[in-house]
Amino acid sequence: KIEVVHDVCYHPLGPALASSAQFLDIYVPPEAKEDNASLPVVVFLHGGGWRRGSRRSNIFHFFQNVGLVLADQGFVAVLPSYRKSLPYAPWLLGLLGATLVT
């Protein structure tokens, strides 16, 4: 059975200082429970041009399904949300936040 861990904070100073967008979901395949399991990891960033969207998009639960499909294929899937960019820095906040995930 695929294990899903929701709302893991990835802010370097912890959840008390994190924005609501600095959390991620992890989809873990059953093979991860085997001794000495070494599995590939895919970090899947949702679209939206660093300005909109969420890992929890309600459009047919698309991103949740991406996590489930990847885990079903033997990957550990990490789906983060990220802070949206500001008008004067159109990509910077999202990109910087995404680097904290890796």
mmCIF file of C-alpha atoms in Angstrom:
data_model
loop_
_atom_site.group_PDB
_atom_site.id
_atom_site.type_symbol
_atom_site.label_atom_id
_atom_site.label_comp_id
_atom_site.label_asym_id
_atom_site.label_seq_id
_atom_site.Cartn_x
_atom_site.Cartn_y
_atom_site.Cartn_z
ATOM 1 C CA LYS A 1 0.000 0.000 0.000
ATOM 2 C CA ILE A 2 1.269 3.475 -0.885
ATOM 3 C CA GLU A 3 1.935 5.621 2.177
ATOM 4 C CA VAL A 4 1.093 9.322 1.890
ATOM 5 C CA VAL A 5 2.566 11.805 4.357
ATOM 6 C CA HIS A 6 0.830 15.191 4.144
ATOM 7 C CA ASP A 7 1.945 18.655 5.207
ATOM 8 C CA VAL A 8 5.645 18.144 5.912
ATOM 9 C CA CYS A 9 7.254 21.529 6.579
ATOM 10 C CA TYR A 10 10.384 22.297 4.562
ATOM 11 C CA HIS A 11 11.132 25.752 5.972
ATOM 12 C CA PRO A 12 14.711 25.632 7.369
ATOM 13 C CA LEU A 13 13.603 27.114 10.716
ATOM 14 C CA GLY A 14 10.524 24.942 11.128
ATOM 15 C CA PRO A 15 6.755 25.250 10.885
ATOM 16 C CA ALA A 16 6.425 28.157 13.314
ATOM 17 C CA LEU A 17 8.157 30.452 10.801
ATOM 18 C CA ALA A 18 6.972 28.806 7.588
ATOM 19 C CA SER A 19 4.507 30.391 5.238
ATOM 20 C CA SER A 20 1.445 28.248 4.589
ATOM 21 C CA ALA A 21 2.955 27.436 1.195
ATOM 22 C CA GLN A 22 6.166 25.905 2.564
ATOM 23 C CA PHE A 23 4.810 22.415 3.058
ATOM 24 C CA LEU A 24 4.947 19.285 0.936
ATOM 25 C CA ASP A 25 3.367 15.867 0.547
ATOM 26 C CA ILE A 26 5.395 12.663 0.205
ATOM 27 C CA TYR A 27 4.143 9.545 -1.590
ATOM 28 C CA VAL A 28 6.082 6.439 -0.573
ATOM 29 C CA PRO A 29 5.838 3.144 -2.489
ATOM 30 C CA PRO A 30 5.449 -0.158 -0.634
ATOM 31 C CA GLU A 31 8.997 -1.186 -1.625
ATOM 32 C CA ALA A 32 10.361 1.473 0.740
ATOM 33 C CA LYS A 33 9.564 -0.807 3.685
ATOM 34 C CA GLU A 34 12.031 -3.446 2.486
ATOM 35 C CA ASP A 35 15.391 -3.642 4.235
ATOM 36 C CA ASN A 36 18.071 -1.505 2.606
ATOM 37 C CA ALA A 37 15.579 -0.048 0.120
ATOM 38 C CA SER A 38 17.180 2.542 -2.129
ATOM 39 C CA LEU A 39 14.549 4.218 -4.267
ATOM 40 C CA PRO A 40 14.663 7.100 -6.738
ATOM 41 C CA VAL A 41 13.022 10.357 -5.710
ATOM 42 C CA VAL A 42 11.047 12.667 -7.996
ATOM 43 C CA VAL A 43 10.309 16.227 -6.875
ATOM 44 C CA PHE A 44 7.286 17.395 -8.852
ATOM 45 C CA LEU A 45 6.656 21.157 -8.855
ATOM 46 C CA HIS A 46 3.146 22.155 -9.839
ATOM 47 C CA GLY A 47 2.734 24.577 -12.721
ATOM 48 C CA GLY A 48 1.560 28.147 -12.494
ATOM 49 C CA GLY A 49 4.505 30.289 -13.514
ATOM 50 C CA TRP A 50 5.586 30.746 -9.864
ATOM 51 C CA ARG A 51 2.443 32.873 -9.377
ATOM 52 C CA ARG A 52 -0.504 30.516 -8.902
ATOM 53 C CA GLY A 53 -1.502 26.922 -8.292
ATOM 54 C CA SER A 54 -1.030 24.454 -5.471
ATOM 55 C CA ARG A 55 0.017 20.862 -4.860
ATOM 56 C CA ARG A 56 -3.586 20.338 -3.822
ATOM 57 C CA SER A 57 -5.192 21.554 -7.037
ATOM 58 C CA ASN A 58 -8.806 20.450 -7.240
ATOM 59 C CA ILE A 59 -8.746 20.011 -11.006
ATOM 60 C CA PHE A 60 -9.477 16.274 -11.028
ATOM 61 C CA HIS A 61 -6.998 15.908 -8.114
ATOM 62 C CA PHE A 62 -4.324 15.998 -10.801
ATOM 63 C CA PHE A 63 -1.249 16.529 -8.636
ATOM 64 C CA GLN A 64 -2.306 14.007 -6.009
ATOM 65 C CA ASN A 65 -2.700 11.498 -8.825
ATOM 66 C CA VAL A 66 0.809 12.322 -10.078
ATOM 67 C CA GLY A 67 2.161 11.413 -6.639
ATOM 68 C CA LEU A 68 0.191 8.166 -6.546
ATOM 69 C CA VAL A 69 1.222 7.136 -10.070
ATOM 70 C CA LEU A 70 4.895 7.839 -9.386
ATOM 71 C CA ALA A 71 4.781 5.875 -6.121
ATOM 72 C CA ASP A 72 3.008 3.025 -7.900
ATOM 73 C CA GLN A 73 5.938 2.915 -10.333
ATOM 74 C CA GLY A 74 8.480 2.639 -7.496
ATOM 75 C CA PHE A 75 9.446 6.296 -7.036
ATOM 76 C CA VAL A 76 9.268 8.312 -3.854
ATOM 77 C CA ALA A 77 7.272 11.349 -4.993
ATOM 78 C CA VAL A 78 7.647 14.726 -3.295
ATOM 79 C CA LEU A 79 5.035 17.367 -4.147
ATOM 80 C CA PRO A 80 5.750 20.756 -2.584
ATOM 81 C CA SER A 81 3.798 23.954 -2.559
ATOM 82 C CA TYR A 82 5.875 27.113 -2.727
ATOM 83 C CA ARG A 83 5.524 30.807 -1.988
ATOM 84 C CA LYS A 84 4.121 32.756 -4.896
ATOM 85 C CA SER A 85 6.240 35.436 -6.494
ATOM 86 C CA LEU A 86 5.694 39.139 -6.108
ATOM 87 C CA PRO A 87 5.159 41.618 -8.979
ATOM 88 C CA TYR A 88 8.663 43.054 -8.596
ATOM 89 C CA ALA A 89 10.308 39.615 -8.404
ATOM 90 C CA PRO A 90 8.264 37.519 -10.841
ATOM 91 C CA TRP A 91 10.041 34.217 -10.252
ATOM 92 C CA LEU A 92 12.396 34.638 -7.328
ATOM 93 C CA LEU A 93 10.352 33.539 -4.282
ATOM 94 C CA GLY A 94 9.015 30.362 -5.865
ATOM 95 C CA LEU A 95 12.387 29.364 -7.222
ATOM 96 C CA LEU A 96 14.175 30.022 -3.943
ATOM 97 C CA GLY A 97 11.545 28.042 -2.079
ATOM 98 C CA ALA A 98 11.849 25.151 -4.499
ATOM 99 C CA THR A 99 15.581 24.917 -3.815
ATOM 100 C CA LEU A 100 14.821 24.322 -0.119
ATOM 101 C CA VAL A 101 12.988 21.124 -1.031
ATOM 102 C CA THR A 102 16.041 19.431 -2.544
#
